[in-house]
CSV table of C-alpha atoms and ligand atoms in Angstrom, one decimal:
chain,number,residue,atom,x,y,z
A,16,MET,CA,-96.4,73.4,3.1
A,17,SER,CA,-99.9,72.6,4.5
A,18,GLU,CA,-102.6,71.3,2.2
A,19,PHE,CA,-106.0,72.9,2.5
A,20,PHE,CA,-108.1,70.7,0.2
A,21,ARG,CA,-107.1,67.3,1.7
A,22,GLY,CA,-108.5,64.3,0.1
A,23,ILE,CA,-109.3,66.1,-3.2
A,24,GLU,CA,-107.0,65.2,-6.1
A,25,LYS,CA,-106.6,67.0,-9.4
A,26,ILE,CA,-110.0,67.0,-11.1
A,27,ALA,CA,-109.9,64.8,-14.2
A,28,TYR,CA,-112.1,64.6,-17.3
A,29,GLU,CA,-114.1,61.3,-17.1
A,30,GLY,CA,-116.6,61.9,-19.8
A,31,PRO,CA,-120.5,62.3,-19.9
A,32,ASP,CA,-121.2,58.8,-18.4
A,33,SER,CA,-119.1,59.4,-15.2
A,34,LYS,CA,-121.0,59.4,-12.0
A,35,ASN,CA,-118.1,60.9,-10.1
A,36,PRO,CA,-119.2,64.3,-8.8
A,37,LEU,CA,-115.6,65.5,-8.6
A,38,ALA,CA,-114.8,64.9,-12.2
A,39,PHE,CA,-115.5,66.8,-15.5
A,40,LYS,CA,-118.2,65.3,-17.7
A,41,HIS,CA,-117.7,67.8,-20.6
A,42,TYR,CA,-114.7,70.0,-20.0
A,43,ASP,CA,-111.8,68.2,-21.6
A,44,ALA,CA,-109.0,70.9,-21.6
A,45,GLU,CA,-107.2,69.4,-24.6
A,46,ALA,CA,-110.2,68.4,-26.7
A,47,MET,CA,-110.3,70.1,-30.0
A,48,VAL,CA,-113.4,72.2,-31.0
A,49,GLY,CA,-113.4,74.1,-34.3
A,50,GLY,CA,-109.6,74.1,-34.5
A,51,LYS,CA,-108.7,75.2,-30.9
A,52,THR,CA,-108.6,73.3,-27.6
A,53,MET,CA,-111.3,73.8,-25.1
A,54,ALA,CA,-108.8,75.4,-22.8
A,55,GLU,CA,-107.8,78.0,-25.5
A,56,HIS,CA,-111.5,78.8,-26.2
A,57,LEU,CA,-112.7,79.1,-22.6
A,58,ARG,CA,-109.7,80.6,-20.7
A,59,PHE,CA,-111.4,79.9,-17.3
A,60,SER,CA,-110.6,82.0,-14.3
A,61,VAL,CA,-111.3,81.7,-10.6
A,62,ALA,CA,-112.4,84.9,-8.8
A,63,PHE,CA,-110.3,85.2,-5.6
A,64,TRP,CA,-112.8,87.3,-3.7
A,65,HIS,CA,-115.8,85.0,-3.8
A,66,SER,CA,-114.2,81.7,-3.4
A,67,PHE,CA,-111.5,82.5,-0.8
A,68,LYS,CA,-112.7,85.7,1.0
A,69,GLY,CA,-116.4,85.1,1.0
A,70,GLY,CA,-117.9,83.9,4.3
A,71,GLY,CA,-121.4,83.2,3.1
A,72,ILE,CA,-122.7,86.5,4.6
A,73,ASP,CA,-125.9,88.2,3.4
A,74,PRO,CA,-127.8,91.3,4.6
A,75,PHE,CA,-129.6,89.3,7.3
A,76,GLY,CA,-126.6,87.2,8.3
A,77,PRO,CA,-123.5,89.4,8.6
A,78,THR,CA,-121.6,86.7,10.5
A,79,PRO,CA,-119.6,84.3,8.3
A,80,VAL,CA,-121.0,80.8,7.9
A,81,TYR,CA,-117.9,79.2,6.4
A,82,ASP,CA,-115.0,78.0,8.5
A,83,ARG,CA,-112.1,78.2,6.1
A,84,PRO,CA,-108.7,76.6,7.2
A,85,TRP,CA,-106.8,79.4,5.5
A,86,ASP,CA,-108.6,82.1,7.5
A,87,ARG,CA,-107.5,81.1,11.0
A,88,ALA,CA,-104.1,82.8,11.7
A,89,THR,CA,-104.3,85.8,14.0
A,90,ASP,CA,-101.8,87.9,12.0
A,91,PRO,CA,-103.6,89.4,9.0
A,92,MET,CA,-100.6,89.1,6.7
A,93,GLN,CA,-100.2,85.4,7.6
A,94,ARG,CA,-103.9,85.0,6.8
A,95,ALA,CA,-103.3,86.7,3.4
A,96,GLU,CA,-100.5,84.4,2.6
A,97,ASP,CA,-102.4,81.3,3.7
A,98,THR,CA,-105.4,82.4,1.6
A,99,LEU,CA,-103.3,82.9,-1.5
A,100,ARG,CA,-101.7,79.5,-1.1
A,101,ALA,CA,-105.1,77.9,-0.7
A,102,ALA,CA,-106.3,79.7,-3.8
A,103,PHE,CA,-103.3,78.4,-5.9
A,104,GLU,CA,-103.8,74.8,-4.5
A,105,PHE,CA,-107.5,75.0,-5.5
A,106,ILE,CA,-106.9,76.5,-8.9
A,107,THR,CA,-104.2,73.9,-9.7
A,108,LYS,CA,-106.4,71.0,-8.6
A,109,LEU,CA,-109.3,72.4,-10.6
A,110,GLY,CA,-107.1,72.9,-13.7
A,111,ALA,CA,-108.2,76.5,-14.4
A,112,PRO,CA,-105.5,78.4,-16.2
A,113,PHE,CA,-106.3,81.9,-14.7
A,114,TYR,CA,-107.4,83.8,-11.6
A,115,CYS,CA,-108.5,87.4,-10.9
A,116,TRP,CA,-108.2,89.6,-7.8
A,117,HIS,CA,-109.0,92.9,-6.2
A,118,ASP,CA,-106.1,94.6,-4.5
A,119,ARG,CA,-107.8,94.6,-1.1
A,120,ASP,CA,-108.8,91.0,-1.2
A,121,ILE,CA,-105.3,89.6,-1.8
A,122,ALA,CA,-103.7,92.0,0.8
A,123,PRO,CA,-105.5,93.7,3.7
A,124,GLU,CA,-105.7,97.5,3.7
A,125,GLY,CA,-103.2,99.1,6.2
A,126,GLU,CA,-103.3,102.3,8.3
A,127,SER,CA,-101.9,104.4,5.4
A,128,LEU,CA,-101.6,104.2,1.7
A,129,LYS,CA,-97.9,103.4,2.2
A,130,GLU,CA,-98.6,100.5,4.5
A,131,SER,CA,-101.3,99.2,2.1
A,132,ASN,CA,-98.9,99.4,-0.8
A,133,ASP,CA,-96.1,97.6,1.2
A,134,ARG,CA,-98.5,94.8,2.1
A,135,LEU,CA,-99.6,94.5,-1.5
A,136,ASP,CA,-96.0,94.4,-2.7
A,137,HIS,CA,-95.3,91.6,-0.3
A,138,ILE,CA,-98.3,89.5,-1.4
A,139,VAL,CA,-97.7,90.2,-5.1
A,140,GLY,CA,-94.2,88.8,-4.5
A,141,LEU,CA,-95.7,85.6,-3.2
A,142,ALA,CA,-98.2,85.5,-6.1
A,143,GLU,CA,-95.3,85.9,-8.5
A,144,GLN,CA,-93.7,82.8,-7.0
A,145,LEU,CA,-96.9,80.8,-6.9
A,146,GLN,CA,-97.7,81.7,-10.5
A,147,ALA,CA,-94.2,80.5,-11.6
A,148,ASP,CA,-94.5,77.3,-9.5
A,149,THR,CA,-98.0,76.4,-10.8
A,150,GLY,CA,-98.3,78.0,-14.3
A,151,VAL,CA,-101.5,79.7,-13.2
A,152,ARG,CA,-101.8,83.2,-14.8
A,153,LEU,CA,-103.5,86.4,-13.9
A,154,LEU,CA,-106.5,87.1,-16.2
A,155,TRP,CA,-107.0,90.5,-14.6
A,156,GLY,CA,-106.4,92.6,-11.6
A,157,THR,CA,-108.7,95.3,-10.3
A,158,SER,CA,-109.0,97.7,-7.4
A,159,ASN,CA,-111.6,97.7,-4.6
A,160,CYS,CA,-112.6,101.4,-4.5
A,161,PHE,CA,-116.0,100.7,-3.0
A,162,SER,CA,-115.7,99.0,0.4
A,163,ASN,CA,-113.8,101.5,2.4
A,164,ALA,CA,-115.9,104.2,4.1
A,165,ARG,CA,-114.0,107.0,2.2
A,166,PHE,CA,-115.6,105.8,-1.0
A,167,THR,CA,-119.2,106.1,0.3
A,168,HIS,CA,-120.0,108.9,-2.2
A,169,GLY,CA,-118.0,107.3,-5.0
A,170,ALA,CA,-114.3,107.1,-6.1
A,171,ALA,CA,-113.7,108.9,-9.4
A,172,THR,CA,-117.2,110.4,-9.2
A,173,ASN,CA,-116.8,111.6,-5.6
A,174,PRO,CA,-117.7,115.2,-5.1
A,175,ASP,CA,-114.5,115.6,-3.1
A,176,ALA,CA,-111.3,115.8,-5.2
A,177,HIS,CA,-109.3,114.4,-2.2
A,178,VAL,CA,-111.2,111.1,-2.6
A,179,PHE,CA,-110.7,111.2,-6.3
A,180,ALA,CA,-106.9,111.4,-5.6
A,181,TRP,CA,-107.1,108.4,-3.3
A,182,ALA,CA,-108.8,106.3,-5.9
A,183,ALA,CA,-106.2,107.4,-8.4
A,184,ALA,CA,-103.3,106.4,-6.1
A,185,GLN,CA,-104.9,103.1,-5.3
A,186,ILE,CA,-105.7,102.2,-9.0
A,187,LYS,CA,-102.2,103.3,-10.0
A,188,LYS,CA,-100.7,100.8,-7.6
A,189,ALA,CA,-103.2,98.0,-8.6
A,190,MET,CA,-102.3,98.6,-12.3
A,191,GLU,CA,-98.6,98.3,-11.5
A,192,CYS,CA,-99.2,95.1,-9.5
A,193,THR,CA,-101.3,93.6,-12.4
A,194,HIS,CA,-98.5,94.5,-14.8
A,195,ARG,CA,-95.8,93.0,-12.5
A,196,LEU,CA,-97.8,89.7,-12.5
A,197,GLY,CA,-98.2,89.6,-16.3
A,198,GLY,CA,-102.0,90.3,-16.1
A,199,ALA,CA,-103.8,89.9,-19.4
A,200,ASN,CA,-106.3,92.7,-18.6
A,201,TYR,CA,-107.1,95.3,-16.0
A,202,VAL,CA,-110.8,95.8,-15.0
A,203,PHE,CA,-112.7,99.0,-13.9
A,204,TRP,CA,-116.0,98.3,-12.2
A,205,GLY,CA,-117.5,101.4,-10.8
A,206,GLY,CA,-118.9,100.0,-7.6
A,207,ARG,CA,-120.0,103.4,-6.2
A,208,GLU,CA,-119.6,105.4,-9.4
A,209,GLY,CA,-123.2,106.6,-9.4
A,210,TYR,CA,-125.6,108.5,-7.2
A,211,SER,CA,-128.3,108.0,-4.6
A,212,SER,CA,-130.1,111.4,-4.8
A,213,LEU,CA,-130.2,114.0,-7.6
A,214,LEU,CA,-130.7,116.7,-4.9
A,215,ASN,CA,-127.1,116.6,-4.0
A,216,THR,CA,-125.6,115.5,-7.3
A,217,ASN,CA,-124.1,117.3,-10.3
A,218,MET,CA,-124.4,114.5,-12.8
A,219,ALA,CA,-122.6,116.2,-15.7
A,220,HIS,CA,-119.6,117.1,-13.4
A,221,GLU,CA,-119.4,113.5,-12.1
A,222,GLN,CA,-119.3,112.0,-15.6
A,223,ASP,CA,-116.6,114.5,-16.6
A,224,GLN,CA,-114.6,113.5,-13.5
A,225,LEU,CA,-114.9,109.8,-14.4
A,226,ALA,CA,-113.7,110.5,-18.0
A,227,ARG,CA,-110.7,112.5,-16.6
A,228,PHE,CA,-110.0,109.5,-14.4
A,229,LEU,CA,-110.1,107.0,-17.2
A,230,HIS,CA,-107.9,109.2,-19.4
A,231,MET,CA,-105.3,109.3,-16.6
A,232,ALA,CA,-105.5,105.5,-16.3
A,233,VAL,CA,-104.7,105.1,-20.0
A,234,GLU,CA,-101.8,107.5,-19.6
A,235,HIS,CA,-100.5,105.5,-16.7
A,236,LYS,CA,-100.9,102.2,-18.6
A,237,LYS,CA,-98.7,103.6,-21.3
A,238,ALA,CA,-96.2,105.1,-18.9
A,239,ILE,CA,-95.6,101.7,-17.2
A,240,GLY,CA,-95.6,99.7,-20.5
A,241,PHE,CA,-98.7,97.6,-19.5
A,242,THR,CA,-99.9,95.9,-22.7
A,243,GLY,CA,-103.0,94.2,-21.4
A,244,THR,CA,-106.5,95.3,-22.3
A,245,LEU,CA,-108.4,97.8,-20.1
A,246,LEU,CA,-111.9,96.6,-19.5
A,247,VAL,CA,-115.0,98.4,-18.1
A,248,GLU,CA,-117.6,96.2,-16.4
A,249,PRO,CA,-121.1,97.5,-16.7
A,250,LYS,CA,-123.7,97.1,-13.9
A,251,PRO,CA,-126.9,99.1,-13.5
A,252,LYS,CA,-127.1,99.4,-9.7
A,253,GLU,CA,-126.0,97.9,-6.4
A,254,PRO,CA,-124.4,99.3,-4.3
A,255,THR,CA,-125.5,102.6,-5.9
A,256,LYS,CA,-129.1,103.1,-6.9
A,257,HIS,CA,-128.1,104.6,-10.3
A,258,GLN,CA,-124.7,103.5,-11.5
A,259,TYR,CA,-123.2,105.4,-14.5
A,260,ASP,CA,-121.9,102.2,-16.1
A,261,TYR,CA,-125.5,100.9,-16.4
A,262,ASP,CA,-125.1,98.4,-19.3
A,263,ALA,CA,-123.0,97.8,-22.4
A,264,ALA,CA,-124.9,100.4,-24.5
A,265,THR,CA,-124.4,103.1,-21.9
A,266,VAL,CA,-120.7,102.4,-21.3
A,267,LEU,CA,-120.0,102.3,-25.1
A,268,SER,CA,-121.7,105.6,-25.5
A,269,PHE,CA,-119.8,107.1,-22.5
A,270,LEU,CA,-116.5,105.9,-23.9
A,271,ARG,CA,-117.4,107.3,-27.3
A,272,LYS,CA,-118.4,110.7,-26.0
A,273,TYR,CA,-115.2,111.1,-24.0
A,274,ASP,CA,-112.9,109.8,-26.8
A,275,LEU,CA,-111.9,106.7,-24.8
A,276,LEU,CA,-113.4,104.0,-27.1
A,277,ASP,CA,-110.1,103.0,-28.7
A,278,GLU,CA,-108.5,102.3,-25.3
A,279,PHE,CA,-111.2,100.1,-23.7
A,280,LYS,CA,-113.2,97.0,-24.1
A,281,LEU,CA,-116.0,95.6,-22.0
A,282,ASN,CA,-116.2,92.9,-19.4
A,283,ILE,CA,-119.8,91.7,-19.5
A,284,GLU,CA,-121.2,89.9,-16.4
A,285,ALA,CA,-124.3,87.8,-16.8
A,286,ASN,CA,-126.1,88.8,-13.6
A,287,HIS,CA,-125.3,92.5,-14.3
A,288,ALA,CA,-127.0,92.3,-17.7
A,289,THR,CA,-130.1,90.7,-16.2
A,290,LEU,CA,-130.2,93.3,-13.5
A,291,ALA,CA,-130.3,95.9,-16.3
A,292,GLY,CA,-133.3,94.2,-17.8
A,293,HIS,CA,-131.4,92.4,-20.6
A,294,THR,CA,-130.5,88.9,-21.3
A,295,PHE,CA,-126.8,88.0,-20.8
A,296,GLU,CA,-126.5,87.3,-24.6
A,297,HIS,CA,-128.0,90.8,-25.4
A,298,ASP,CA,-125.2,92.6,-23.7
A,299,LEU,CA,-122.6,90.2,-25.1
A,300,GLN,CA,-124.0,90.8,-28.6
A,301,LEU,CA,-124.2,94.5,-28.2
A,302,ALA,CA,-120.5,94.8,-27.1
A,303,SER,CA,-119.4,92.3,-29.8
A,304,ALA,CA,-121.3,94.2,-32.5
A,305,ASP,CA,-119.0,97.2,-31.7
A,306,GLY,CA,-115.9,95.0,-31.6
A,307,LYS,CA,-115.7,95.6,-27.8
A,308,LEU,CA,-116.5,92.3,-26.1
A,309,GLY,CA,-113.3,91.8,-24.2
A,310,SER,CA,-114.0,89.3,-21.4
A,311,ILE,CA,-116.8,87.7,-19.4
A,312,ASP,CA,-117.8,87.4,-15.7
A,313,ALA,CA,-119.8,84.2,-15.7
A,314,ASN,CA,-122.6,83.7,-13.2
A,315,ARG,CA,-126.4,83.8,-13.2
A,316,GLY,CA,-129.1,85.5,-11.1
A,317,ASP,CA,-132.1,83.9,-9.5
A,318,TYR,CA,-135.6,84.2,-11.1
A,319,LEU,CA,-137.2,85.0,-7.8
A,320,LEU,CA,-134.6,87.4,-6.3
A,321,GLY,CA,-134.0,90.9,-7.6
A,322,TRP,CA,-130.4,91.3,-6.7
A,323,ASP,CA,-126.9,90.2,-7.8
A,324,THR,CA,-127.0,86.7,-6.5
A,325,ASP,CA,-123.8,85.7,-8.4
A,326,GLN,CA,-124.7,82.0,-8.7
A,327,PHE,CA,-122.6,79.6,-10.7
A,328,PRO,CA,-123.7,79.2,-14.3
A,329,THR,CA,-125.7,76.0,-15.0
A,330,ASP,CA,-128.1,77.1,-17.7
A,331,LEU,CA,-127.1,75.5,-21.0
A,332,TYR,CA,-129.2,77.9,-23.1
A,333,SER,CA,-127.3,80.8,-21.6
A,334,THR,CA,-123.9,79.3,-22.1
A,335,THR,CA,-124.7,78.2,-25.7
A,336,TYR,CA,-126.0,81.7,-26.6
A,337,ALA,CA,-122.9,83.2,-25.0
A,338,MET,CA,-120.5,80.9,-26.9
A,339,LEU,CA,-122.3,81.6,-30.1
A,340,VAL,CA,-121.4,85.3,-29.7
A,341,ILE,CA,-117.8,84.5,-28.7
A,342,LEU,CA,-117.2,82.0,-31.6
A,343,LYS,CA,-118.7,84.4,-34.1
A,344,GLN,CA,-116.4,87.2,-33.1
A,345,GLY,CA,-113.4,84.8,-33.5
A,346,GLY,CA,-112.8,84.1,-29.8
A,347,ILE,CA,-112.4,86.1,-26.5
A,348,ALA,CA,-108.8,87.3,-27.3
A,349,SER,CA,-107.0,88.4,-24.1
A,350,GLY,CA,-110.2,87.9,-22.1
A,351,GLY,CA,-111.6,84.8,-20.5
A,352,ILE,CA,-114.5,83.3,-18.6
A,353,ASN,CA,-114.1,84.4,-15.0
A,354,PHE,CA,-116.4,82.8,-12.4
A,355,ASP,CA,-117.5,85.9,-10.6
A,356,ALA,CA,-119.8,83.6,-8.7
A,357,LYS,CA,-120.2,82.4,-5.1
A,358,VAL,CA,-121.5,79.2,-3.6
A,359,ARG,CA,-124.7,79.6,-1.6
A,360,ARG,CA,-124.7,80.5,2.1
A,361,GLY,CA,-125.7,76.9,2.9
A,362,SER,CA,-122.9,75.3,0.8
A,363,CYS,CA,-120.4,75.5,3.6
A,364,ASP,CA,-118.0,72.7,2.8
A,365,LEU,CA,-114.7,73.1,1.0
A,366,GLU,CA,-115.7,70.5,-1.6
A,367,ASP,CA,-118.7,72.7,-2.6
A,368,LEU,CA,-116.2,75.1,-4.2
A,369,PHE,CA,-115.2,72.3,-6.5
A,370,HIS,CA,-118.7,71.2,-7.3
A,371,ALA,CA,-119.6,74.8,-8.2
A,372,HIS,CA,-116.6,75.4,-10.5
A,373,ILE,CA,-116.9,71.9,-12.1
A,374,GLY,CA,-120.5,72.7,-12.9
A,375,GLY,CA,-119.7,76.1,-14.4
A,376,MET,CA,-116.8,74.7,-16.5
A,377,ASP,CA,-118.9,71.8,-17.8
A,378,SER,CA,-121.8,74.1,-18.6
A,379,PHE,CA,-119.6,76.4,-20.7
A,380,ALA,CA,-117.8,73.4,-22.3
A,381,ARG,CA,-121.2,72.1,-23.4
A,382,GLY,CA,-122.2,75.6,-24.6
A,383,LEU,CA,-119.0,75.7,-26.6
A,384,THR,CA,-119.5,72.3,-28.3
A,385,LEU,CA,-123.2,73.0,-29.0
A,386,ALA,CA,-122.5,76.5,-30.4
A,387,GLN,CA,-119.8,75.1,-32.6
A,388,ARG,CA,-122.2,72.5,-34.0
A,389,ILE,CA,-124.9,75.1,-34.6
A,390,ILE,CA,-122.4,77.2,-36.4
A,391,ASP,CA,-121.0,74.3,-38.4
A,392,ASP,CA,-124.4,73.2,-39.5
A,393,GLY,CA,-125.3,76.7,-40.6
A,394,ALA,CA,-129.0,76.4,-39.9
A,395,LEU,CA,-129.4,79.6,-38.0
A,396,ASP,CA,-126.9,81.6,-39.9
A,397,SER,CA,-128.4,80.7,-43.3
A,398,PHE,CA,-131.8,81.9,-42.0
A,399,VAL,CA,-130.4,85.2,-40.8
A,400,GLU,CA,-128.5,85.6,-44.0
A,401,ALA,CA,-131.6,85.1,-46.1
A,402,ARG,CA,-133.6,87.5,-43.9
A,403,TYR,CA,-131.4,90.4,-44.9
A,404,ALA,CA,-131.1,89.4,-48.6
A,405,SER,CA,-133.0,92.5,-49.8
A,406,TYR,CA,-130.1,94.7,-48.8
A,407,ARG,CA,-127.7,93.0,-51.1
A,408,SER,CA,-129.2,94.2,-54.4
A,409,GLY,CA,-131.5,96.8,-55.8
A,410,ILE,CA,-132.8,99.5,-53.5
A,411,GLY,CA,-131.5,97.8,-50.4
A,412,GLU,CA,-127.9,97.8,-51.7
A,413,LYS,CA,-128.4,101.5,-52.6
A,414,ILE,CA,-129.5,102.2,-48.9
A,415,MET,CA,-126.5,100.5,-47.4
A,416,ARG,CA,-124.1,102.2,-49.8
A,417,GLY,CA,-125.6,105.6,-49.0
A,418,GLU,CA,-126.6,106.1,-52.6
A,419,THR,CA,-130.3,106.9,-52.2
A,420,ASN,CA,-132.5,109.4,-50.3
A,421,PHE,CA,-136.0,109.9,-48.9
A,422,ALA,CA,-137.3,111.2,-52.3
A,423,GLU,CA,-136.2,108.1,-54.2
A,424,LEU,CA,-137.5,105.8,-51.4
A,425,GLU,CA,-140.8,107.5,-51.6
A,426,ALA,CA,-140.9,106.9,-55.3
A,427,TYR,CA,-140.0,103.3,-54.7
A,428,VAL,CA,-142.9,102.8,-52.4
A,429,HIS,CA,-145.3,104.5,-54.9
A,430,GLN,CA,-144.1,102.0,-57.5
A,431,HIS,CA,-144.0,98.8,-55.4
A,432,GLY,CA,-146.8,99.3,-52.9
A,433,GLU,CA,-147.2,97.1,-49.8
A,434,PRO,CA,-144.2,94.9,-48.8
A,435,GLU,CA,-144.8,91.1,-48.5
A,436,LYS,CA,-145.4,89.7,-45.0
A,437,ARG,CA,-142.4,87.5,-43.9
A,438,SER,CA,-142.3,85.3,-40.9
A,439,GLY,CA,-139.4,85.7,-38.4
A,440,ARG,CA,-139.8,81.9,-37.7
A,441,GLU,CA,-138.9,82.3,-34.0
A,442,GLU,CA,-140.6,79.1,-32.9
A,443,MET,CA,-138.9,77.1,-35.7
A,444,LEU,CA,-135.5,78.6,-34.7
A,445,GLU,CA,-136.0,77.7,-31.1
A,446,ASN,CA,-136.8,74.2,-32.1
A,447,ILE,CA,-133.6,74.0,-34.1
A,448,VAL,CA,-131.6,75.1,-31.0
A,449,ASN,CA,-133.4,72.5,-28.9
A,450,SER,CA,-132.6,69.8,-31.4
A,451,TYR,CA,-128.9,70.3,-30.5
A,452,LEU,CA,-129.4,70.3,-26.8
B,11,XUL,C1,-119.5,93.3,-8.5
B,11,XUL,C2,-118.6,92.7,-9.5
B,11,XUL,C3,-117.1,92.9,-9.2
B,11,XUL,C4,-116.3,93.2,-10.4
B,11,XUL,C5,-114.9,93.5,-10.1
B,11,XUL,O1,-120.8,93.0,-8.8
B,11,XUL,O2,-118.9,92.0,-10.4
B,11,XUL,O3,-116.6,91.8,-8.5
B,11,XUL,O4,-116.3,92.0,-11.2
B,11,XUL,O5,-114.8,94.6,-9.2
B,12,CO,CO1,-117.9,91.0,-12.0
């Protein structure tokens, strides 16, 4: 079998003093942090589409820059097989336990649904074999219901029921393939579930359609015996101008309105949260507060560009804040940290894929150890705990137990007058975080 990443051996942990760019400085899979190994905490995953199908194209450069050795065969199915083999070689050398795919990036779409499904079955058979050979597992599968021209006006939210049916057929198959490969989750990202102009859109109808679609997905999950978690991935815009799954708060309220909340969790992506005008940790915390943080798409945006640049995560504040949320909810359960990130257009060498993932994994490993130390020392938690102390006794306790009313609270204010001013100590708390970094 041909080797694609010649000259690159399995990436080893060499410790923080290593100067070897092709080694981990902080991610030591077997190292224990707070009673679990780093590998168990972080559950890293490689996104098949960006790293193996991406050509480095952008809106002003539609021709691919990268020359990938797995992308040379003239027969599309041979190319698909080569690409999958290259992915497994890469993931194994990197030492990530998981990968993720869209149906149409592992197997090219055919002339009919039947041909597309047959191609998918063939490639899934190869994936089954490669997973067994390498021990690499599927974190989640998903369906690309946004690239083909038929999805221009949406998939489940398309004004044409025929397109809705196509999306259903395609996602049915992708769920079955995910199940066959033992996937831990299945993701719904509504790439074109939104609208461009209100002049031609019945918004209430489109949202009802989407809810009908997700209910049918739940039914199908049960029918095939898939026990993984169903995840919705919020994103505010791009490709649509107004996407219905805007952010964590919007998706949670949608799921609640349509009685879908028990069946779904969220897959929160860093760059999607920032596009929605939030920090990454805001959306993580919001989902987690509802018990609905299921998985993470790890990347970052660019301060100077306003779109989804999907850069690899390197910001230690961001990874530390993310890991604080995950540790405090007791871990990421069936989810993981999926690098939904791509190397820059100019990073055209094969080894750049390794540098990018090593950097992302080291950044989250540092975030993990720093967050665990911050939690163990209790400095932030004890401050927050004390800040809400007034709700644990007296009138505050009565408020939280539902044992008081506006009239009694009015009387309380007449009796006690003006509340004391209390500092939120933001600068002190930031200094505490910095003392760990
Ligand atoms: C797009 C995005 C997708 C989803 C899966 O911005 O993040 O790749 O993660 O469809
Ligand atoms: Co994503």
